[in-house]
Amino acid sequence: METVPQLQRKLGILDDQFTQLQELQDENNPDFVVEVVTLFFQDTERLLNELARTLDQQTIDFNRLDAHVHQLKGSSSSVGAQRVQTVCVLFRNYSEERNIEECLKCLQQLKQEFYFVKNKLETLFKLEKQILEAGGTIPVQ
Amino acid sequence: MNLSNDRGSMSTAGSSVVSDQFPVGLRVLVVDDDPTCLTILEKMLKTCLYEVTKCNRAEYALSLLRKNRNGYDIVISDVHMPDMDGFKLLEQVGLEMDLPVIMMSADDSKNVVMKGVTHGACDYLIKPVRIEALKNIWQHVVRKRKNELKDMEQSGSVEEGDRQPKPPEEPDYSSSANEGSWKKRRKDEEEEAEERDDTSTLKKPRVVWSVELHQQFVGAVNQLGIDKAVPKKILELMNVPGLTRENVASHLQKYRLYLRRLSGVSQHQSNSFINPQEPPYGPLSSISGIDLQTLAATGQLPAQSLATFQAAGLGRSSAKSGLPMPLVDQRNIFSFDNPKLRFGDGQPQQMSSGKQMNLLHGIPTTMEAKQLVNLHHSAQSLGGMNMQVSAHGGQSGQSSSLMMQMAQPQSRGQIRNETAGGQVPRLPTSVAQPVLSNGVGSGVLTRNGSGENGRGIAYNTVSQASSMLNFPPNHTPELPGNSFPLVPTPGISTLTPKGPFQEDVNSDIKVSVGFISSYDIFNDLQQHKPHGWELQNVGLTFDALQRPNSLPSSVDATPSVLIAQRYSSSQRSGQNSIASSMFSVGEATEHGNSQNIGQNLNNLLVDNSMRVKTERVPDTSCPPGLFSQHYGQEDLMSALLKQDALAQLKMSLSLMVILWIIFLCSTRFIHQFSSWLQYLMYILAITQLTVRSCQQSVDRERKSIVWLHVAPSSFATLCCAGFIWT
């Protein structure tokens, strides 16, 4: 299981924005990061479903598609999910070009990246929780 | 009051809290449909110690704002929202509550940002938003309040009628009816009711002065007359419903400021035209420096004399503000008289001394340390040439000055000799090189050499000259012959400085003045020809130099071009070009490229004044009569100096001076020259350059005068050179 810095540097899954989130966390909000990330996961899943649905239509509403992708881009960048954000940019380009084929591919890619980062982070949080419950402390990175 | 959001959590907004602890406690309303971002923003703003209210729907945000108009200081809103466009919200908030609104989005494309600007957003943040960006948002609140305060005050002061004083926080709502009507004009119908209800508004809604509105305003003002235009009458004339007197008053004040600014700018612009006139003394100085160097190259003059020569020349140039100056403008070559232009200080005297410089022609008098200092000083103005000179040690300075001196007289006559030898230039070049490296900036002529082989350098600045001066005494072998391109130009012999030469010089080369003067000098020298120098040769060289284009020699760059380069491209390219030109001149001399030499001579000529000075300082070897001659010519020159041509003349004179000095310097090396012919050629080269520079710098009409000026200096130089030689 990689640490956050490793996730950042080696894999490029997370970027500096995630560090900012970590810095926002303090004693008053000890679970801030977890909260935000959880929110992100929930919202993204919703969005992904929306995207799938939109692309499934007979006539695809690209504006709607663009709006969703745009939002996903914003939220992923806010939490620092770098790879997700990158795919969103690509997705938007293809959406502008009305390239359905590529859009579908991008959607798949999005899902991939999203679940990957979700997996990693969830594991990380679980571990952290276990450490805290065992009485230890998480070293500040 | 508790604001609730249908979706996410809401934090209470301290509506009644006045933001005393600014920016702590700033009341922020953040609107974003993305819950992730919303949460993050809320947390960040709280960390900034702001009071945060978040909502994820624009409509709800608006209702919050309307319910509590006084409850918020600033709004942050996302651009893309499902229920309402962020820009629309922006407009509404601006109109209704006149709060500062910050837009944010993951979209950073320019057109979107522009849209934000045009809609009146006071800032635009790109997601992901960092906390640092949020820390600063309070500035928008302050700015807005400040502007409104100013507007109100302005309206109050401008209006002539009675105007109810409005406390900053509690604007007078007596005109709220007007404001309401105005707002009605600008807003949606649905908002009207809320607009009318502005008794609780802290701030007055903004009046946007559209183009038509402004046109009307200007028309009204013009009709009334700018002095008589009062807001009340303007308002009546404009007859725009909803426009208040205060609006007009504040706008009128701004308009008046704008008019005042316009008139001030136009004045300034007219003044600024004066400045461009000044510049280009450089070339002259550089030329003179070159002359000196050339002279020095000749090695004829004793180091001391060269030093003095150079000092004089340099001093002149500094005085003239042209000598050390790079050839900024060929016209200014002769603008020795405008020391202020470049070096501006107190050197006008030197300007006159510039004339005196002519006296120095060919007279490598011992240059006092002071003169040398002057030279250095001028070189400094050039940009440190002097430094280099000194850096190279007194020797170099002295030697260079000496060389200058030598060059000068020699330029007249000796140079010719030198040219034959073509060896002298080497020396100065090497010396010049180090010197040149100093004052690259100014010494177009001289500076060039710094990078270059040094031939050009020799010509570039006085310092170069000084360096060149060094040559004769010290670094004979060092000189790659660059510095004295003037001198060793076998081709120089092709120059014929005589009569036709003058014409040619003037026409061909900007520094023609210098040329002419040098030519004159050469003629004089010829007459005197103590050593039987072949002035003719010099003249020939001059010819060759003069006609950079016409010269049959293989010189690529015409001296004028080169000189022009020197002048124009002074600081940077000029340097190189000049150096190269000089280089080429030097090489030409050596390789029989008279043109190059001519160029070099031109350089020298540019530094005519310098040269003149140096000539002044020549050794006692030159007959005093020469000086008197020069002085006489100096008078003429002074007359000339009053004009641009004069400036050019000066430049060329200085160039000549330098040239002669170089000659003189080169004459020092006459002993090392195996053949007298070399020396002669050198002299010719220098003469050529001188004439060229004269030509370039002087008007056609002044040719005669230039020649008059040049002749004595040439003569003097040659005499000195001759003396030294013997």
mmCIF file of C-alpha atoms in Angstrom, chain B residues 467-609:
data_model
loop_
_atom_site.group_PDB
_atom_site.id
_atom_site.type_symbol
_atom_site.label_atom_id
_atom_site.label_comp_id
_atom_site.label_asym_id
_atom_site.label_seq_id
_atom_site.Cartn_x
_atom_site.Cartn_y
_atom_site.Cartn_z
ATOM 1 C CA SER B 467 44.539 51.470 -25.190
ATOM 2 C CA MET B 468 45.964 52.054 -28.426
ATOM 3 C CA LEU B 469 48.197 54.466 -26.917
ATOM 4 C CA ASN B 470 49.478 51.748 -24.927
ATOM 5 C CA PHE B 471 50.336 49.951 -27.890
ATOM 6 C CA PRO B 472 53.052 51.942 -29.134
ATOM 7 C CA PRO B 473 54.950 51.909 -26.012
ATOM 8 C CA ASN B 474 54.121 48.622 -24.699
ATOM 9 C CA HIS B 475 52.248 46.230 -26.673
ATOM 10 C CA THR B 476 53.481 46.423 -30.010
ATOM 11 C CA PRO B 477 53.115 42.823 -30.673
ATOM 12 C CA GLU B 478 49.797 42.631 -29.107
ATOM 13 C CA LEU B 479 48.088 44.741 -31.519
ATOM 14 C CA PRO B 480 46.540 42.573 -33.989
ATOM 15 C CA GLY B 481 46.461 45.577 -35.984
ATOM 16 C CA ASN B 482 42.857 45.938 -35.364
ATOM 17 C CA SER B 483 42.882 49.116 -33.647
ATOM 18 C CA PHE B 484 44.512 50.903 -36.349
ATOM 19 C CA PRO B 485 42.738 49.777 -39.241
ATOM 20 C CA LEU B 486 43.250 53.191 -40.364
ATOM 21 C CA VAL B 487 46.840 52.965 -40.460
ATOM 22 C CA PRO B 488 47.931 49.974 -42.259
ATOM 23 C CA THR B 489 45.902 49.966 -45.276
ATOM 24 C CA PRO B 490 47.801 49.489 -48.299
ATOM 25 C CA GLY B 491 44.712 50.267 -50.078
ATOM 26 C CA ILE B 492 44.569 53.507 -48.431
ATOM 27 C CA SER B 493 46.954 54.780 -50.782
ATOM 28 C CA THR B 494 44.228 54.747 -53.208
ATOM 29 C CA LEU B 495 42.553 57.438 -51.366
ATOM 30 C CA THR B 496 42.911 60.853 -52.540
ATOM 31 C CA PRO B 497 41.936 63.229 -49.973
ATOM 32 C CA LYS B 498 42.343 66.064 -52.199
ATOM 33 C CA GLY B 499 39.607 68.110 -53.564
ATOM 34 C CA PRO B 500 37.463 65.492 -55.078
ATOM 35 C CA PHE B 501 37.942 63.592 -52.017
ATOM 36 C CA GLN B 502 36.228 66.159 -50.080
ATOM 37 C CA GLU B 503 33.241 65.996 -52.135
ATOM 38 C CA ASP B 504 33.198 62.360 -52.041
ATOM 39 C CA VAL B 505 33.745 62.246 -48.450
ATOM 40 C CA ASN B 506 30.924 64.441 -47.723
ATOM 41 C CA SER B 507 28.663 62.578 -49.849
ATOM 42 C CA ASP B 508 29.678 59.177 -49.030
ATOM 43 C CA ILE B 509 30.432 59.193 -45.519
ATOM 44 C CA LYS B 510 28.628 60.756 -42.808
ATOM 45 C CA VAL B 511 31.652 61.379 -40.985
ATOM 46 C CA SER B 512 32.694 63.287 -43.862
ATOM 47 C CA VAL B 513 33.373 66.194 -41.756
ATOM 48 C CA GLY B 514 35.960 64.402 -39.979
ATOM 49 C CA PHE B 515 37.252 63.366 -43.191
ATOM 50 C CA ILE B 516 37.287 66.727 -44.507
ATOM 51 C CA SER B 517 39.028 68.025 -41.585
ATOM 52 C CA SER B 518 41.420 65.289 -41.712
ATOM 53 C CA TYR B 519 41.802 65.880 -45.249
ATOM 54 C CA ASP B 520 42.559 69.406 -44.641
ATOM 55 C CA ILE B 521 44.954 68.423 -42.128
ATOM 56 C CA PHE B 522 46.481 66.132 -44.437
ATOM 57 C CA ASN B 523 46.761 68.800 -46.894
ATOM 58 C CA ASP B 524 48.341 70.982 -44.422
ATOM 59 C CA LEU B 525 50.549 68.337 -43.331
ATOM 60 C CA GLN B 526 51.369 67.723 -46.755
ATOM 61 C CA GLN B 527 52.451 71.168 -47.096
ATOM 62 C CA HIS B 528 54.483 70.981 -44.088
ATOM 63 C CA LYS B 529 55.495 67.552 -44.651
ATOM 64 C CA PRO B 530 58.345 67.708 -42.411
ATOM 65 C CA HIS B 531 59.194 64.288 -43.197
ATOM 66 C CA GLY B 532 58.081 64.320 -46.625
ATOM 67 C CA TRP B 533 55.204 62.152 -45.847
ATOM 68 C CA GLU B 534 53.180 61.358 -48.660
ATOM 69 C CA LEU B 535 50.101 63.136 -47.933
ATOM 70 C CA GLN B 536 48.963 62.187 -51.200
ATOM 71 C CA ASN B 537 48.814 58.764 -50.077
ATOM 72 C CA VAL B 538 46.890 59.738 -47.173
ATOM 73 C CA GLY B 539 44.585 61.576 -49.339
ATOM 74 C CA LEU B 540 44.284 58.524 -51.319
ATOM 75 C CA THR B 541 43.452 56.585 -48.359
ATOM 76 C CA PHE B 542 40.911 59.055 -47.506
ATOM 77 C CA ASP B 543 39.474 58.722 -50.803
ATOM 78 C CA ALA B 544 39.241 55.130 -50.416
ATOM 79 C CA LEU B 545 37.813 55.615 -47.078
ATOM 80 C CA GLN B 546 35.475 58.159 -48.251
ATOM 81 C CA ARG B 547 33.895 56.183 -50.761
ATOM 82 C CA PRO B 548 33.027 53.159 -48.992
ATOM 83 C CA ASN B 549 30.890 52.249 -51.803
ATOM 84 C CA SER B 550 32.905 53.562 -54.531
ATOM 85 C CA LEU B 551 36.115 52.291 -53.375
ATOM 86 C CA PRO B 552 37.309 49.668 -55.587
ATOM 87 C CA SER B 553 38.908 47.971 -52.772
ATOM 88 C CA SER B 554 37.508 44.840 -51.565
ATOM 89 C CA VAL B 555 36.028 46.230 -48.525
ATOM 90 C CA ASP B 556 32.676 44.869 -48.038
ATOM 91 C CA ALA B 557 31.188 47.300 -45.742
ATOM 92 C CA THR B 558 31.370 50.792 -46.732
ATOM 93 C CA PRO B 559 32.947 52.934 -44.191
ATOM 94 C CA SER B 560 29.899 54.967 -44.015
ATOM 95 C CA VAL B 561 27.973 51.938 -43.399
ATOM 96 C CA LEU B 562 30.332 50.875 -40.835
ATOM 97 C CA ILE B 563 30.432 54.185 -39.337
ATOM 98 C CA ALA B 564 26.781 54.373 -39.503
ATOM 99 C CA GLN B 565 26.774 51.178 -37.765
ATOM 100 C CA ARG B 566 28.952 52.549 -35.250
ATOM 101 C CA TYR B 567 26.795 55.438 -34.749
ATOM 102 C CA SER B 568 23.507 53.863 -34.844
ATOM 103 C CA SER B 569 23.947 50.555 -33.402
ATOM 104 C CA SER B 570 26.181 52.047 -30.923
ATOM 105 C CA GLN B 571 25.821 50.090 -27.930
ATOM 106 C CA ARG B 572 25.308 46.661 -29.037
ATOM 107 C CA SER B 573 25.519 45.696 -32.554
ATOM 108 C CA GLY B 574 27.290 48.810 -33.337
ATOM 109 C CA GLN B 575 30.048 47.719 -31.285
ATOM 110 C CA ASN B 576 30.520 44.659 -33.169
ATOM 111 C CA SER B 577 29.912 46.262 -36.403
ATOM 112 C CA ILE B 578 32.216 48.997 -35.695
ATOM 113 C CA ALA B 579 34.737 46.776 -34.360
ATOM 114 C CA SER B 580 34.375 44.690 -37.348
ATOM 115 C CA SER B 581 34.424 47.668 -39.490
ATOM 116 C CA MET B 582 37.369 48.938 -37.830
ATOM 117 C CA PHE B 583 38.740 45.616 -37.946
ATOM 118 C CA SER B 584 38.161 45.418 -41.504
ATOM 119 C CA VAL B 585 39.711 48.718 -41.887
ATOM 120 C CA GLY B 586 42.699 47.680 -40.091
ATOM 121 C CA GLU B 587 42.836 44.575 -41.962
ATOM 122 C CA ALA B 588 42.246 46.429 -45.045
ATOM 123 C CA THR B 589 45.202 48.425 -44.372
ATOM 124 C CA GLU B 590 47.118 45.439 -43.899
ATOM 125 C CA HIS B 591 45.642 43.685 -46.657
ATOM 126 C CA GLY B 592 45.395 46.564 -48.814
ATOM 127 C CA ASN B 593 41.840 47.221 -48.134
ATOM 128 C CA SER B 594 41.733 50.824 -48.222
ATOM 129 C CA GLN B 595 38.134 50.964 -47.633
ATOM 130 C CA ASN B 596 38.429 49.426 -44.325
ATOM 131 C CA ILE B 597 41.010 51.790 -43.470
ATOM 132 C CA GLY B 598 38.874 54.479 -44.696
ATOM 133 C CA GLN B 599 36.284 53.297 -42.367
ATOM 134 C CA ASN B 600 38.624 53.302 -39.632
ATOM 135 C CA LEU B 601 39.590 56.658 -40.602
ATOM 136 C CA ASN B 602 36.055 57.536 -40.534
ATOM 137 C CA ASN B 603 35.877 56.312 -37.126
ATOM 138 C CA LEU B 604 38.687 58.402 -36.347
ATOM 139 C CA LEU B 605 37.042 61.168 -38.037
ATOM 140 C CA VAL B 606 34.041 60.682 -36.014
ATOM 141 C CA ASP B 607 36.148 61.308 -33.136
ATOM 142 C CA ASN B 608 37.278 64.210 -34.899
ATOM 143 C CA SER B 609 36.920 66.352 -31.994
#
